[in-house]
Amino acid sequence: MQDKTPVDSGAPLETRAAKGDRAAFSALMTATKADLHRFVRRYVGDDEEAYDLVQETYASAWLAIRRYDPSRSFATWLRSIAVNKCRDWGRKRAVRRVVRGVMGLDAPEALAVGDGATTPEDRLDEGRRRTALDRAIADLPDALKAPLLLTALEGRSHAEVAVIVGATPKAVETRVARARAKLVEVLRDH
């Protein structure tokens, strides 16, 4: 995939990567992997699946690197690929559910231990609430999940999210409001 033409080593990483520079792409991966994993983890609700999806996202990004426009944000472009990978994963998961005739395929997640909790009971309650939130987010429809995660958890603007999910900024705003309302409804008893 490496270009035969030399790549200016002083050029931005995005420009070098777009021309097939593997080292530049690797540096971009290193710079973005923690945030990308956090996003995908929240999207799918499973750490191991998230790891696999992040790897698939980077593999797809490398295969499509020639189509990347370095004047645009690499992180935004990467999120678009990740959202598509997560949606594909969700569709495959739904098919498995139908085929197996069960509603839930995921094993219960291990309880997360919080730093601020003081007693074992507090940590257990906090872990249960966090697990319930992760599951509720993972169960949101794709059209609501991506805008919520990208705005609320990553702090991206409605305009930037609109580019990632292929919608208008107003549609993103509406989807985020609907996602929050749905989460409040689902988590009311937790």
CSV table of N, CA and C in Angstrom, one decimal, residues 34-141:
chain,number,residue,atom,x,y,z
A,34,ALA,N,-7.6,4.9,22.6
A,34,ALA,CA,-8.3,5.0,23.9
A,34,ALA,C,-9.7,5.6,23.7
A,35,ASP,N,-9.8,6.7,23.1
A,35,ASP,CA,-11.1,7.3,22.9
A,35,ASP,C,-12.0,6.5,22.0
A,36,LEU,N,-11.5,5.9,21.0
A,36,LEU,CA,-12.3,5.0,20.1
A,36,LEU,C,-12.8,3.8,20.8
A,37,HIS,N,-11.9,3.2,21.6
A,37,HIS,CA,-12.4,2.0,22.4
A,37,HIS,C,-13.5,2.4,23.4
A,38,ARG,N,-13.3,3.5,24.0
A,38,ARG,CA,-14.3,4.0,25.0
A,38,ARG,C,-15.7,4.2,24.3
A,39,PHE,N,-15.6,4.8,23.1
A,39,PHE,CA,-16.9,5.0,22.3
A,39,PHE,C,-17.5,3.7,22.0
A,40,VAL,N,-16.7,2.8,21.4
A,40,VAL,CA,-17.3,1.5,20.9
A,40,VAL,C,-17.8,0.7,22.1
A,41,ARG,N,-17.0,0.7,23.2
A,41,ARG,CA,-17.4,0.0,24.4
A,41,ARG,C,-18.8,0.4,24.9
A,42,ARG,N,-19.0,1.7,24.9
A,42,ARG,CA,-20.3,2.3,25.3
A,42,ARG,C,-21.4,1.9,24.3
A,43,TYR,N,-21.0,1.9,23.0
A,43,TYR,CA,-22.0,1.6,22.0
A,43,TYR,C,-22.5,0.1,22.1
A,44,VAL,N,-21.6,-0.8,22.2
A,44,VAL,CA,-22.0,-2.2,22.2
A,44,VAL,C,-22.2,-2.8,23.6
A,45,GLY,N,-21.7,-2.2,24.6
A,45,GLY,CA,-21.9,-2.7,26.0
A,45,GLY,C,-21.1,-3.9,26.4
A,46,ASP,N,-20.0,-4.2,25.6
A,46,ASP,CA,-19.2,-5.4,25.9
A,46,ASP,C,-17.7,-5.1,25.6
A,47,ASP,N,-16.9,-5.2,26.5
A,47,ASP,CA,-15.5,-4.9,26.4
A,47,ASP,C,-14.7,-5.7,25.3
A,48,GLU,N,-15.0,-7.0,25.3
A,48,GLU,CA,-14.3,-7.9,24.4
A,48,GLU,C,-14.8,-7.6,22.9
A,49,GLU,N,-16.1,-7.5,22.8
A,49,GLU,CA,-16.6,-7.1,21.5
A,49,GLU,C,-16.1,-5.8,21.0
A,50,ALA,N,-16.0,-4.8,21.9
A,50,ALA,CA,-15.5,-3.5,21.6
A,50,ALA,C,-14.0,-3.6,21.1
A,51,TYR,N,-13.2,-4.4,21.7
A,51,TYR,CA,-11.8,-4.6,21.3
A,51,TYR,C,-11.8,-5.1,19.9
A,52,ASP,N,-12.6,-6.1,19.6
A,52,ASP,CA,-12.6,-6.6,18.2
A,52,ASP,C,-13.1,-5.6,17.2
A,53,LEU,N,-14.1,-4.9,17.6
A,53,LEU,CA,-14.7,-3.8,16.7
A,53,LEU,C,-13.7,-2.7,16.4
A,54,VAL,N,-12.9,-2.3,17.4
A,54,VAL,CA,-11.9,-1.3,17.2
A,54,VAL,C,-10.9,-1.8,16.2
A,55,GLN,N,-10.4,-3.1,16.4
A,55,GLN,CA,-9.5,-3.6,15.4
A,55,GLN,C,-10.1,-3.6,14.0
A,56,GLU,N,-11.3,-4.0,13.9
A,56,GLU,CA,-12.0,-4.0,12.6
A,56,GLU,C,-12.1,-2.6,12.0
A,57,THR,N,-12.3,-1.6,12.9
A,57,THR,CA,-12.4,-0.2,12.4
A,57,THR,C,-11.1,0.2,11.9
A,58,TYR,N,-10.0,-0.1,12.6
A,58,TYR,CA,-8.7,0.3,12.1
A,58,TYR,C,-8.3,-0.4,10.8
A,59,ALA,N,-8.6,-1.7,10.7
A,59,ALA,CA,-8.3,-2.4,9.5
A,59,ALA,C,-9.1,-1.8,8.3
A,60,SER,N,-10.4,-1.5,8.5
A,60,SER,CA,-11.2,-0.9,7.4
A,60,SER,C,-10.6,0.5,7.1
A,61,ALA,N,-10.2,1.3,8.1
A,61,ALA,CA,-9.7,2.6,7.9
A,61,ALA,C,-8.4,2.5,7.0
A,62,TRP,N,-7.6,1.6,7.3
A,62,TRP,CA,-6.3,1.4,6.6
A,62,TRP,C,-6.6,1.1,5.1
A,63,LEU,N,-7.6,0.2,4.9
A,63,LEU,CA,-8.0,-0.2,3.6
A,63,LEU,C,-8.6,0.9,2.8
A,64,ALA,N,-9.2,1.9,3.5
A,64,ALA,CA,-9.9,3.0,2.8
A,64,ALA,C,-9.1,4.3,3.0
A,65,ILE,N,-7.9,4.2,3.4
A,65,ILE,CA,-7.1,5.4,3.7
A,65,ILE,C,-6.9,6.3,2.5
A,66,ARG,N,-6.9,5.8,1.3
A,66,ARG,CA,-6.7,6.6,0.1
A,66,ARG,C,-7.9,7.5,-0.1
A,67,ARG,N,-9.1,7.1,0.5
A,67,ARG,CA,-10.3,8.0,0.3
A,67,ARG,C,-10.4,9.0,1.4
A,68,TYR,N,-9.6,8.9,2.4
A,68,TYR,CA,-9.6,9.9,3.5
A,68,TYR,C,-9.1,11.3,3.0
A,69,ASP,N,-9.8,12.3,3.4
A,69,ASP,CA,-9.5,13.7,3.0
A,69,ASP,C,-8.7,14.3,4.2
A,70,PRO,N,-7.4,14.5,4.1
A,70,PRO,CA,-6.7,15.0,5.3
A,70,PRO,C,-7.1,16.4,5.8
A,71,SER,N,-7.9,17.1,5.0
A,71,SER,CA,-8.3,18.4,5.4
A,71,SER,C,-9.4,18.3,6.5
A,72,ARG,N,-10.0,17.1,6.6
A,72,ARG,CA,-11.1,16.8,7.5
A,72,ARG,C,-10.5,16.1,8.8
A,73,SER,N,-11.2,16.1,9.8
A,73,SER,CA,-10.7,15.5,11.1
A,73,SER,C,-10.6,14.0,10.9
A,74,PHE,N,-9.5,13.4,11.3
A,74,PHE,CA,-9.2,12.0,11.2
A,74,PHE,C,-10.2,11.3,12.2
A,75,ALA,N,-10.3,11.9,13.4
A,75,ALA,CA,-11.1,11.3,14.5
A,75,ALA,C,-12.6,11.2,14.0
A,76,THR,N,-13.1,12.2,13.3
A,76,THR,CA,-14.5,12.2,12.8
A,76,THR,C,-14.6,11.1,11.8
A,77,TRP,N,-13.7,11.0,10.9
A,77,TRP,CA,-13.7,10.0,9.8
A,77,TRP,C,-13.7,8.6,10.4
A,78,LEU,N,-12.8,8.4,11.4
A,78,LEU,CA,-12.7,7.2,12.1
A,78,LEU,C,-14.0,6.8,12.8
A,79,ARG,N,-14.6,7.8,13.5
A,79,ARG,CA,-15.9,7.5,14.2
A,79,ARG,C,-17.0,7.1,13.2
A,80,SER,N,-17.0,7.6,12.0
A,80,SER,CA,-17.9,7.2,11.0
A,80,SER,C,-17.8,5.7,10.6
A,81,ILE,N,-16.5,5.3,10.5
A,81,ILE,CA,-16.3,3.9,10.3
A,81,ILE,C,-16.7,3.0,11.5
A,82,ALA,N,-16.3,3.5,12.7
A,82,ALA,CA,-16.7,2.7,13.9
A,82,ALA,C,-18.2,2.6,14.1
A,83,VAL,N,-18.9,3.7,13.8
A,83,VAL,CA,-20.4,3.6,13.9
A,83,VAL,C,-20.9,2.5,12.9
A,84,ASN,N,-20.4,2.5,11.7
A,84,ASN,CA,-20.9,1.5,10.8
A,84,ASN,C,-20.5,0.1,11.3
A,85,LYS,N,-19.3,-0.1,11.8
A,85,LYS,CA,-18.9,-1.4,12.4
A,85,LYS,C,-19.9,-1.8,13.5
A,86,CYS,N,-20.2,-0.9,14.4
A,86,CYS,CA,-21.1,-1.2,15.5
A,86,CYS,C,-22.5,-1.5,15.0
A,87,ARG,N,-23.0,-0.8,14.0
A,87,ARG,CA,-24.3,-1.1,13.4
A,87,ARG,C,-24.3,-2.5,12.8
A,88,ASP,N,-23.2,-2.9,12.1
A,88,ASP,CA,-23.1,-4.2,11.5
A,88,ASP,C,-23.1,-5.2,12.6
A,89,TRP,N,-22.4,-5.0,13.7
A,89,TRP,CA,-22.4,-5.9,14.8
A,89,TRP,C,-23.8,-6.1,15.4
A,90,GLY,N,-24.5,-5.0,15.5
A,90,GLY,CA,-25.9,-5.0,16.1
A,90,GLY,C,-26.8,-5.8,15.2
A,91,ARG,N,-26.7,-5.7,13.9
A,91,ARG,CA,-27.5,-6.5,13.0
A,91,ARG,C,-27.2,-8.0,13.1
A,92,LYS,N,-25.9,-8.3,13.2
A,92,LYS,CA,-25.5,-9.7,13.3
A,92,LYS,C,-26.0,-10.3,14.6
A,93,ARG,N,-25.9,-9.5,15.7
A,93,ARG,CA,-26.4,-9.9,17.0
A,93,ARG,C,-27.9,-10.2,17.0
A,94,ALA,N,-28.7,-9.3,16.3
A,94,ALA,CA,-30.1,-9.5,16.2
A,94,ALA,C,-30.5,-10.8,15.4
A,95,VAL,N,-29.7,-11.1,14.4
A,95,VAL,CA,-29.9,-12.3,13.6
A,95,VAL,C,-29.6,-13.5,14.5
A,96,ARG,N,-28.6,-13.4,15.3
A,96,ARG,CA,-28.2,-14.6,16.2
A,96,ARG,C,-29.3,-14.8,17.2
A,97,ARG,N,-29.9,-13.7,17.7
A,97,ARG,CA,-31.0,-13.8,18.7
A,97,ARG,C,-32.2,-14.5,18.0
A,98,VAL,N,-32.5,-14.2,16.8
A,98,VAL,CA,-33.7,-14.8,16.2
A,98,VAL,C,-33.4,-16.3,15.9
A,99,VAL,N,-32.2,-16.5,15.4
A,99,VAL,CA,-31.8,-17.9,15.1
A,99,VAL,C,-31.8,-18.8,16.3
A,100,ARG,N,-31.3,-18.3,17.4
A,100,ARG,CA,-31.2,-19.1,18.6
A,100,ARG,C,-32.5,-19.0,19.4
A,101,GLY,N,-33.4,-18.1,19.1
A,101,GLY,CA,-34.6,-18.0,19.8
A,101,GLY,C,-34.5,-17.5,21.2
A,102,VAL,N,-33.5,-16.7,21.5
A,102,VAL,CA,-33.4,-16.1,22.8
A,102,VAL,C,-33.3,-14.6,22.8
A,103,MET,N,-33.7,-13.9,23.8
A,103,MET,CA,-33.7,-12.5,23.8
A,103,MET,C,-32.3,-11.9,24.2
A,104,GLY,N,-31.6,-12.5,25.1
A,104,GLY,CA,-30.3,-11.9,25.5
A,104,GLY,C,-29.2,-12.9,25.3
A,105,LEU,N,-28.2,-12.5,24.6
A,105,LEU,CA,-27.0,-13.4,24.4
A,105,LEU,C,-25.9,-13.1,25.3
A,106,ASP,N,-25.8,-11.9,25.8
A,106,ASP,CA,-24.7,-11.5,26.6
A,106,ASP,C,-24.7,-12.0,28.0
A,107,ALA,N,-23.5,-12.5,28.5
A,107,ALA,CA,-23.4,-12.8,29.9
A,107,ALA,C,-23.4,-11.6,30.7
A,108,PRO,N,-23.9,-11.6,31.9
A,108,PRO,CA,-23.8,-10.4,32.8
A,108,PRO,C,-22.4,-9.9,32.9
A,109,GLU,N,-22.3,-8.6,32.9
A,109,GLU,CA,-20.9,-8.0,33.0
A,109,GLU,C,-20.5,-8.1,34.4
A,110,ALA,N,-19.2,-8.1,34.6
A,110,ALA,CA,-18.6,-8.0,36.0
A,110,ALA,C,-18.9,-6.6,36.5
A,111,LEU,N,-19.1,-6.6,37.8
A,111,LEU,CA,-19.4,-5.3,38.4
A,111,LEU,C,-18.2,-4.4,38.5
A,112,ALA,N,-18.4,-3.2,38.1
A,112,ALA,CA,-17.3,-2.2,38.1
A,112,ALA,C,-17.1,-1.7,39.5
A,113,VAL,N,-15.9,-1.5,40.0
A,113,VAL,CA,-15.7,-0.9,41.3
A,113,VAL,C,-15.4,0.5,41.2
A,114,GLY,N,-16.1,1.4,41.9
A,114,GLY,CA,-15.9,2.8,41.8
A,114,GLY,C,-14.9,3.3,42.8
A,115,ASP,N,-14.2,4.4,42.4
A,115,ASP,CA,-13.2,4.9,43.3
A,115,ASP,C,-13.8,5.7,44.5
A,116,GLY,N,-15.0,6.3,44.3
A,116,GLY,CA,-15.6,7.1,45.3
A,116,GLY,C,-16.4,6.4,46.4
A,117,ALA,N,-16.8,5.1,46.1
A,117,ALA,CA,-17.6,4.4,47.0
A,117,ALA,C,-16.8,3.9,48.2
A,118,THR,N,-17.4,3.9,49.4
A,118,THR,CA,-16.7,3.6,50.6
A,118,THR,C,-16.9,2.2,51.2
A,119,THR,N,-18.1,1.7,51.0
A,119,THR,CA,-18.4,0.4,51.6
A,119,THR,C,-18.6,-0.6,50.4
A,120,PRO,N,-18.5,-1.9,50.7
A,120,PRO,CA,-18.8,-2.9,49.7
A,120,PRO,C,-20.2,-2.8,49.1
A,121,GLU,N,-21.2,-2.4,50.0
A,121,GLU,CA,-22.5,-2.3,49.5
A,121,GLU,C,-22.7,-1.1,48.5
A,122,ASP,N,-22.0,0.0,48.9
A,122,ASP,CA,-22.0,1.2,48.0
A,122,ASP,C,-21.3,0.8,46.6
A,123,ARG,N,-20.2,0.1,46.7
A,123,ARG,CA,-19.5,-0.3,45.4
A,123,ARG,C,-20.4,-1.2,44.6
A,124,LEU,N,-21.1,-2.1,45.3
A,124,LEU,CA,-22.0,-3.0,44.6
A,124,LEU,C,-23.2,-2.3,43.9
A,125,ASP,N,-23.8,-1.3,44.7
A,125,ASP,CA,-24.9,-0.5,44.1
A,125,ASP,C,-24.4,0.3,42.9
A,126,GLU,N,-23.2,0.9,43.1
A,126,GLU,CA,-22.6,1.7,42.0
A,126,GLU,C,-22.3,0.8,40.8
A,127,GLY,N,-21.8,-0.3,41.0
A,127,GLY,CA,-21.5,-1.3,39.9
A,127,GLY,C,-22.8,-1.7,39.2
A,128,ARG,N,-23.9,-1.9,40.0
A,128,ARG,CA,-25.1,-2.3,39.4
A,128,ARG,C,-25.7,-1.1,38.5
A,129,ARG,N,-25.6,0.1,39.0
A,129,ARG,CA,-26.1,1.2,38.3
A,129,ARG,C,-25.3,1.4,37.0
A,130,ARG,N,-24.0,1.3,37.1
A,130,ARG,CA,-23.2,1.4,35.9
A,130,ARG,C,-23.5,0.3,34.9
A,131,THR,N,-23.6,-0.9,35.4
A,131,THR,CA,-24.0,-2.0,34.4
A,131,THR,C,-25.3,-1.8,33.8
A,132,ALA,N,-26.3,-1.3,34.6
A,132,ALA,CA,-27.6,-1.0,34.0
A,132,ALA,C,-27.5,0.1,33.0
A,133,LEU,N,-26.7,1.1,33.2
A,133,LEU,CA,-26.6,2.2,32.3
A,133,LEU,C,-25.9,1.7,31.0
A,134,ASP,N,-24.9,0.9,31.1
A,134,ASP,CA,-24.2,0.4,30.0
A,134,ASP,C,-25.1,-0.5,29.1
A,135,ARG,N,-25.9,-1.3,29.8
A,135,ARG,CA,-26.9,-2.1,29.1
A,135,ARG,C,-28.0,-1.3,28.4
A,136,ALA,N,-28.4,-0.3,29.1
A,136,ALA,CA,-29.5,0.6,28.5
A,136,ALA,C,-29.0,1.4,27.3
A,137,ILE,N,-27.7,1.8,27.4
A,137,ILE,CA,-27.2,2.5,26.2
A,137,ILE,C,-27.0,1.5,25.1
A,138,ALA,N,-26.5,0.4,25.4
A,138,ALA,CA,-26.2,-0.6,24.3
A,138,ALA,C,-27.5,-1.1,23.7
A,139,ASP,N,-28.6,-1.0,24.4
A,139,ASP,CA,-29.9,-1.4,23.9
A,139,ASP,C,-30.7,-0.3,23.1
A,140,LEU,N,-30.1,0.9,23.1
A,140,LEU,CA,-30.8,2.0,22.4
A,140,LEU,C,-30.7,1.7,20.9
A,141,PRO,N,-31.7,2.2,20.1
A,141,PRO,CA,-31.6,2.0,18.7
A,141,PRO,C,-30.4,2.7,18.2
